[in-house]
Amino acid sequence: MSVLRAVAVASGAIFIASGCSRVQTELAVAPAGSEATLAVAGSTPTPAIGRQATYLVRRGWLDLTVRRPDSTAIRAGELTERLGGIVQNATVTEQRARLTLRVPEPRLDEALDSLSALGTVGSRRLSADDVSEQVVDLEARLASMAAVRDRLRLLLDRSVQVSEVLSVERELAWVQSEMDAMEARLRYRRSRAVMAELSLSANRERILGPVSLLFKGVGWAIGKLFFVS
């Protein structure tokens, strides 16, 4: 029985072959650290049947002027929870409150409307980013990697020589680590599409003191001397 070996080819893939009399297996495996799709030689993943899901990452920004930023932050948190969301982080001082909120994507517009009622709106923005292609690409890579992992496990079960077993185990560990990393990225992209992000900025309104009010009144009186409505 020949020893399992990895040979780099021009395409950058690694072909793992075993000369075992009982098993003839060939795998096309990308080099470690690469995100290239892994594929079992001679096999083609079956495409999913049905309409492709759409994943939109939506974000909202809202700037408010309020009397009390601390109270506004509390009310904003309560509104977010009622909509099924969470307060991801918050920074509150006497002069301003900065909150990052996560709400179910279908309720982002409702959240913006409700929060807008807490003060005077300075600006309000929305954005949407379609990440459907990225999600589908990661799903396809994971399916291919799973096929490679299963073939490696089969090969490991049939290996006898110690050197062959160690070689297959190294490749199997690398494939599994790549799959874990891709699954983490896939969960992150899906979660961002499910829960929209909303950035809220609530600034304390400027309250004029007695002297400022006096000068404001004088300015109004002077203005009336030159302009007649």
Protein backbone atom coordinates (compact mmCIF):
# COMPACT_ATOMS: atom_id res chain seq x y z
CA MET A 1 0.00 0.00 0.00
CA SER A 2 1.42 3.35 -0.98
CA VAL A 3 1.64 6.30 1.41
CA LEU A 4 -1.01 9.00 1.05
CA ARG A 5 0.62 12.08 -0.45
CA ALA A 6 -0.33 15.64 -1.44
CA VAL A 7 0.92 17.06 -4.74
CA ALA A 8 0.49 20.73 -5.70
CA VAL A 9 -0.67 21.29 -9.30
CA ALA A 10 -0.73 24.37 -11.52
CA SER A 11 -4.25 25.38 -10.50
CA GLY A 12 -3.16 25.65 -6.88
CA ALA A 13 -5.28 22.68 -5.80
CA ILE A 14 -3.87 19.73 -3.89
CA PHE A 15 -4.66 16.24 -5.08
CA ILE A 16 -4.72 13.64 -2.29
CA ALA A 17 -4.35 10.14 -3.64
CA SER A 18 -4.05 6.73 -2.01
CA GLY A 19 -2.61 3.72 -3.79
CA CYS A 20 -4.26 1.28 -1.39
CA SER A 21 -5.34 -1.89 -3.17
CA ARG A 22 -8.74 -1.66 -1.49
CA VAL A 23 -9.35 2.07 -2.06
CA GLN A 24 -8.78 4.34 -5.04
CA THR A 25 -9.70 7.88 -3.92
CA GLU A 26 -8.80 11.21 -5.48
CA LEU A 27 -9.68 14.54 -3.89
CA ALA A 28 -9.21 18.03 -5.21
CA VAL A 29 -8.41 20.18 -2.18
CA ALA A 30 -7.45 23.87 -2.11
CA PRO A 31 -4.24 24.87 -0.26
CA ALA A 32 -4.48 25.68 3.44
CA GLY A 33 -5.58 29.26 4.03
CA SER A 34 -7.41 29.46 0.72
CA GLU A 35 -11.15 30.00 0.44
CA ALA A 36 -11.36 28.29 -2.94
CA THR A 37 -14.19 25.80 -3.27
CA LEU A 38 -13.31 22.22 -2.40
CA ALA A 39 -14.76 19.58 -4.68
CA VAL A 40 -14.72 15.81 -4.75
CA ALA A 41 -13.05 14.75 -7.98
CA GLY A 42 -15.55 13.47 -10.49
CA SER A 43 -18.58 14.80 -8.59
CA THR A 44 -20.72 17.89 -9.05
CA PRO A 45 -22.86 19.32 -6.20
CA THR A 46 -26.54 19.15 -7.01
CA PRO A 47 -27.96 22.71 -7.21
CA ALA A 48 -30.79 23.58 -4.87
CA ILE A 49 -34.21 23.51 -6.45
CA GLY A 50 -36.57 26.39 -5.86
CA ARG A 51 -36.50 30.13 -5.67
CA GLN A 52 -33.35 31.68 -4.24
CA ALA A 53 -33.88 33.47 -0.94
CA THR A 54 -33.13 37.19 -0.78
CA TYR A 55 -30.99 38.50 2.07
CA LEU A 56 -31.10 42.26 2.57
CA VAL A 57 -28.98 43.97 5.19
CA ARG A 58 -30.88 47.13 6.15
CA ARG A 59 -29.60 49.94 8.35
CA GLY A 60 -31.18 53.08 9.72
CA TRP A 61 -29.79 56.30 11.19
CA LEU A 62 -31.77 58.79 13.25
CA ASP A 63 -30.61 62.09 14.77
CA LEU A 64 -32.88 63.74 17.35
CA THR A 65 -32.89 66.87 19.48
CA VAL A 66 -34.44 66.14 22.87
CA ARG A 67 -34.89 67.73 26.28
CA ARG A 68 -33.33 64.89 28.27
CA PRO A 69 -31.03 62.40 26.48
CA ASP A 70 -31.04 59.99 29.45
CA SER A 71 -34.83 59.71 29.47
CA THR A 72 -34.87 59.38 25.69
CA ALA A 73 -32.38 56.51 25.89
CA ILE A 74 -34.61 54.66 28.36
CA ARG A 75 -37.72 55.15 26.23
CA ALA A 76 -35.83 54.12 23.10
CA GLY A 77 -34.78 50.89 24.79
CA GLU A 78 -38.35 50.15 25.84
CA LEU A 79 -39.67 50.80 22.33
CA THR A 80 -36.99 48.54 20.85
CA GLU A 81 -37.85 45.69 23.19
CA ARG A 82 -41.56 45.99 22.39
CA LEU A 83 -40.69 45.57 18.72
CA GLY A 84 -38.75 42.41 19.48
CA GLY A 85 -35.31 44.01 19.32
CA ILE A 86 -32.39 44.67 21.64
CA VAL A 87 -30.09 47.51 22.64
CA GLN A 88 -26.69 46.42 21.34
CA ASN A 89 -24.74 49.21 23.00
CA ALA A 90 -25.40 52.64 24.50
CA THR A 91 -23.44 55.67 25.65
CA VAL A 92 -25.42 58.26 27.63
CA THR A 93 -24.34 61.60 29.09
CA GLU A 94 -26.18 64.76 30.11
CA GLN A 95 -25.67 66.25 26.67
CA ARG A 96 -26.20 63.30 24.34
CA ALA A 97 -27.13 59.65 23.99
CA ARG A 98 -25.71 57.29 21.39
CA LEU A 99 -27.48 53.95 20.93
CA THR A 100 -27.03 51.04 18.54
CA LEU A 101 -30.27 49.09 18.30
CA ARG A 102 -31.13 45.82 16.58
CA VAL A 103 -34.72 45.24 15.49
CA PRO A 104 -36.38 42.62 13.27
CA GLU A 105 -35.79 43.74 9.68
CA PRO A 106 -39.52 43.98 8.76
CA ARG A 107 -40.07 46.39 11.68
CA LEU A 108 -37.21 48.80 10.95
CA ASP A 109 -39.50 51.45 9.45
CA GLU A 110 -41.89 51.13 12.38
CA ALA A 111 -38.98 51.55 14.78
CA LEU A 112 -37.83 54.71 13.01
CA ASP A 113 -41.35 56.17 13.13
CA SER A 114 -41.74 55.40 16.85
CA LEU A 115 -38.32 56.77 17.79
CA SER A 116 -38.86 59.91 15.71
CA ALA A 117 -41.72 60.83 18.04
CA LEU A 118 -39.30 61.09 20.99
CA GLY A 119 -37.86 64.42 19.85
CA THR A 120 -37.24 66.78 16.95
CA VAL A 121 -35.84 64.95 13.93
CA GLY A 122 -32.62 66.41 12.57
CA SER A 123 -31.95 63.71 10.00
CA ARG A 124 -33.24 60.27 9.12
CA ARG A 125 -31.62 57.83 6.69
CA LEU A 126 -32.04 54.27 5.45
CA SER A 127 -29.81 51.93 3.46
CA ALA A 128 -30.10 48.38 2.11
CA ASP A 129 -27.38 46.01 0.94
CA ASP A 130 -28.21 42.77 -0.90
CA VAL A 131 -25.93 39.98 0.39
CA SER A 132 -27.87 37.12 -1.22
CA GLU A 133 -25.00 36.23 -3.56
CA GLN A 134 -22.53 36.06 -0.67
CA VAL A 135 -24.83 33.78 1.33
CA VAL A 136 -25.44 31.44 -1.62
CA ASP A 137 -21.70 31.31 -2.36
CA LEU A 138 -20.88 30.35 1.23
CA GLU A 139 -23.63 27.71 1.24
CA ALA A 140 -22.20 26.17 -1.94
CA ARG A 141 -18.67 26.11 -0.52
CA LEU A 142 -19.89 24.46 2.68
CA ALA A 143 -21.73 21.78 0.70
CA SER A 144 -18.59 21.00 -1.32
CA MET A 145 -16.42 20.96 1.79
CA ALA A 146 -18.84 18.61 3.55
CA ALA A 147 -18.50 16.18 0.63
CA VAL A 148 -14.71 16.34 0.86
CA ARG A 149 -14.82 15.83 4.62
CA ASP A 150 -17.01 12.74 4.22
CA ARG A 151 -14.65 11.24 1.63
CA LEU A 152 -11.66 11.92 3.87
CA ARG A 153 -13.40 10.20 6.78
CA LEU A 154 -14.06 7.18 4.58
CA LEU A 155 -10.45 7.13 3.49
CA LEU A 156 -9.30 7.43 7.11
CA ASP A 157 -11.39 4.41 8.10
CA ARG A 158 -9.73 2.34 5.37
CA SER A 159 -6.18 3.51 5.97
CA VAL A 160 -3.75 1.10 7.61
CA GLN A 161 -0.25 2.59 7.56
CA VAL A 162 0.50 5.13 10.29
CA SER A 163 1.94 7.67 7.86
CA GLU A 164 -1.18 7.45 5.72
CA VAL A 165 -3.46 7.90 8.72
CA LEU A 166 -1.54 10.96 9.92
CA SER A 167 -1.63 12.54 6.46
CA VAL A 168 -5.40 12.07 6.13
CA GLU A 169 -5.99 13.37 9.66
CA ARG A 170 -4.07 16.57 8.87
CA GLU A 171 -6.15 17.21 5.76
CA LEU A 172 -9.35 16.37 7.65
CA ALA A 173 -8.48 18.82 10.44
CA TRP A 174 -7.80 21.60 7.91
CA VAL A 175 -11.09 20.97 6.06
CA GLN A 176 -13.03 21.02 9.34
CA SER A 177 -11.40 24.29 10.45
CA GLU A 178 -12.27 25.90 7.10
CA MET A 179 -15.86 24.71 7.43
CA ASP A 180 -16.12 26.12 10.96
CA ALA A 181 -14.86 29.52 9.75
CA MET A 182 -17.29 29.57 6.83
CA GLU A 183 -20.22 28.57 9.04
CA ALA A 184 -19.39 31.47 11.35
CA ARG A 185 -19.37 33.92 8.41
CA LEU A 186 -22.62 32.47 7.12
CA ARG A 187 -24.34 32.86 10.51
CA TYR A 188 -23.11 36.45 10.72
CA ARG A 189 -24.46 37.39 7.28
CA ARG A 190 -27.80 35.74 7.94
CA SER A 191 -28.18 37.40 11.34
CA ARG A 192 -27.51 40.85 9.85
CA ALA A 193 -30.27 40.24 7.31
CA VAL A 194 -32.72 39.05 9.97
CA MET A 195 -32.02 41.82 12.50
CA ALA A 196 -31.62 45.35 11.10
CA GLU A 197 -29.27 47.82 12.77
CA LEU A 198 -30.46 51.26 13.84
CA SER A 199 -28.12 54.00 15.06
CA LEU A 200 -29.83 56.59 17.27
CA SER A 201 -28.26 59.90 18.25
CA ALA A 202 -30.18 62.04 20.75
CA ASN A 203 -28.67 65.47 21.47
CA ARG A 204 -29.86 67.74 24.23
CA GLU A 205 -31.55 70.89 23.00
CA ARG A 206 -29.97 74.22 23.87
CA ILE A 207 -31.98 76.09 26.49
CA LEU A 208 -31.48 79.86 26.48
CA GLY A 209 -30.72 81.57 29.78
CA PRO A 210 -32.11 84.99 30.88
CA VAL A 211 -29.34 86.99 29.18
CA SER A 212 -29.66 85.03 25.94
CA LEU A 213 -33.42 85.54 26.01
CA LEU A 214 -32.92 89.27 26.54
CA PHE A 215 -30.62 89.59 23.53
CA LYS A 216 -32.96 87.45 21.47
CA GLY A 217 -35.84 89.81 22.34
CA VAL A 218 -33.73 92.87 21.50
CA GLY A 219 -32.80 91.31 18.18
CA TRP A 220 -36.43 90.64 17.41
CA ALA A 221 -37.36 94.27 18.23
CA ILE A 222 -34.57 95.66 16.04
CA GLY A 223 -35.65 93.41 13.22
CA LYS A 224 -39.17 94.84 13.40
CA LEU A 225 -37.74 98.36 12.88
CA PHE A 226 -36.44 97.37 9.43
CA PHE A 227 -38.96 94.80 8.24
CA VAL A 228 -42.73 94.97 8.22
CA SER A 229 -44.59 91.69 7.89
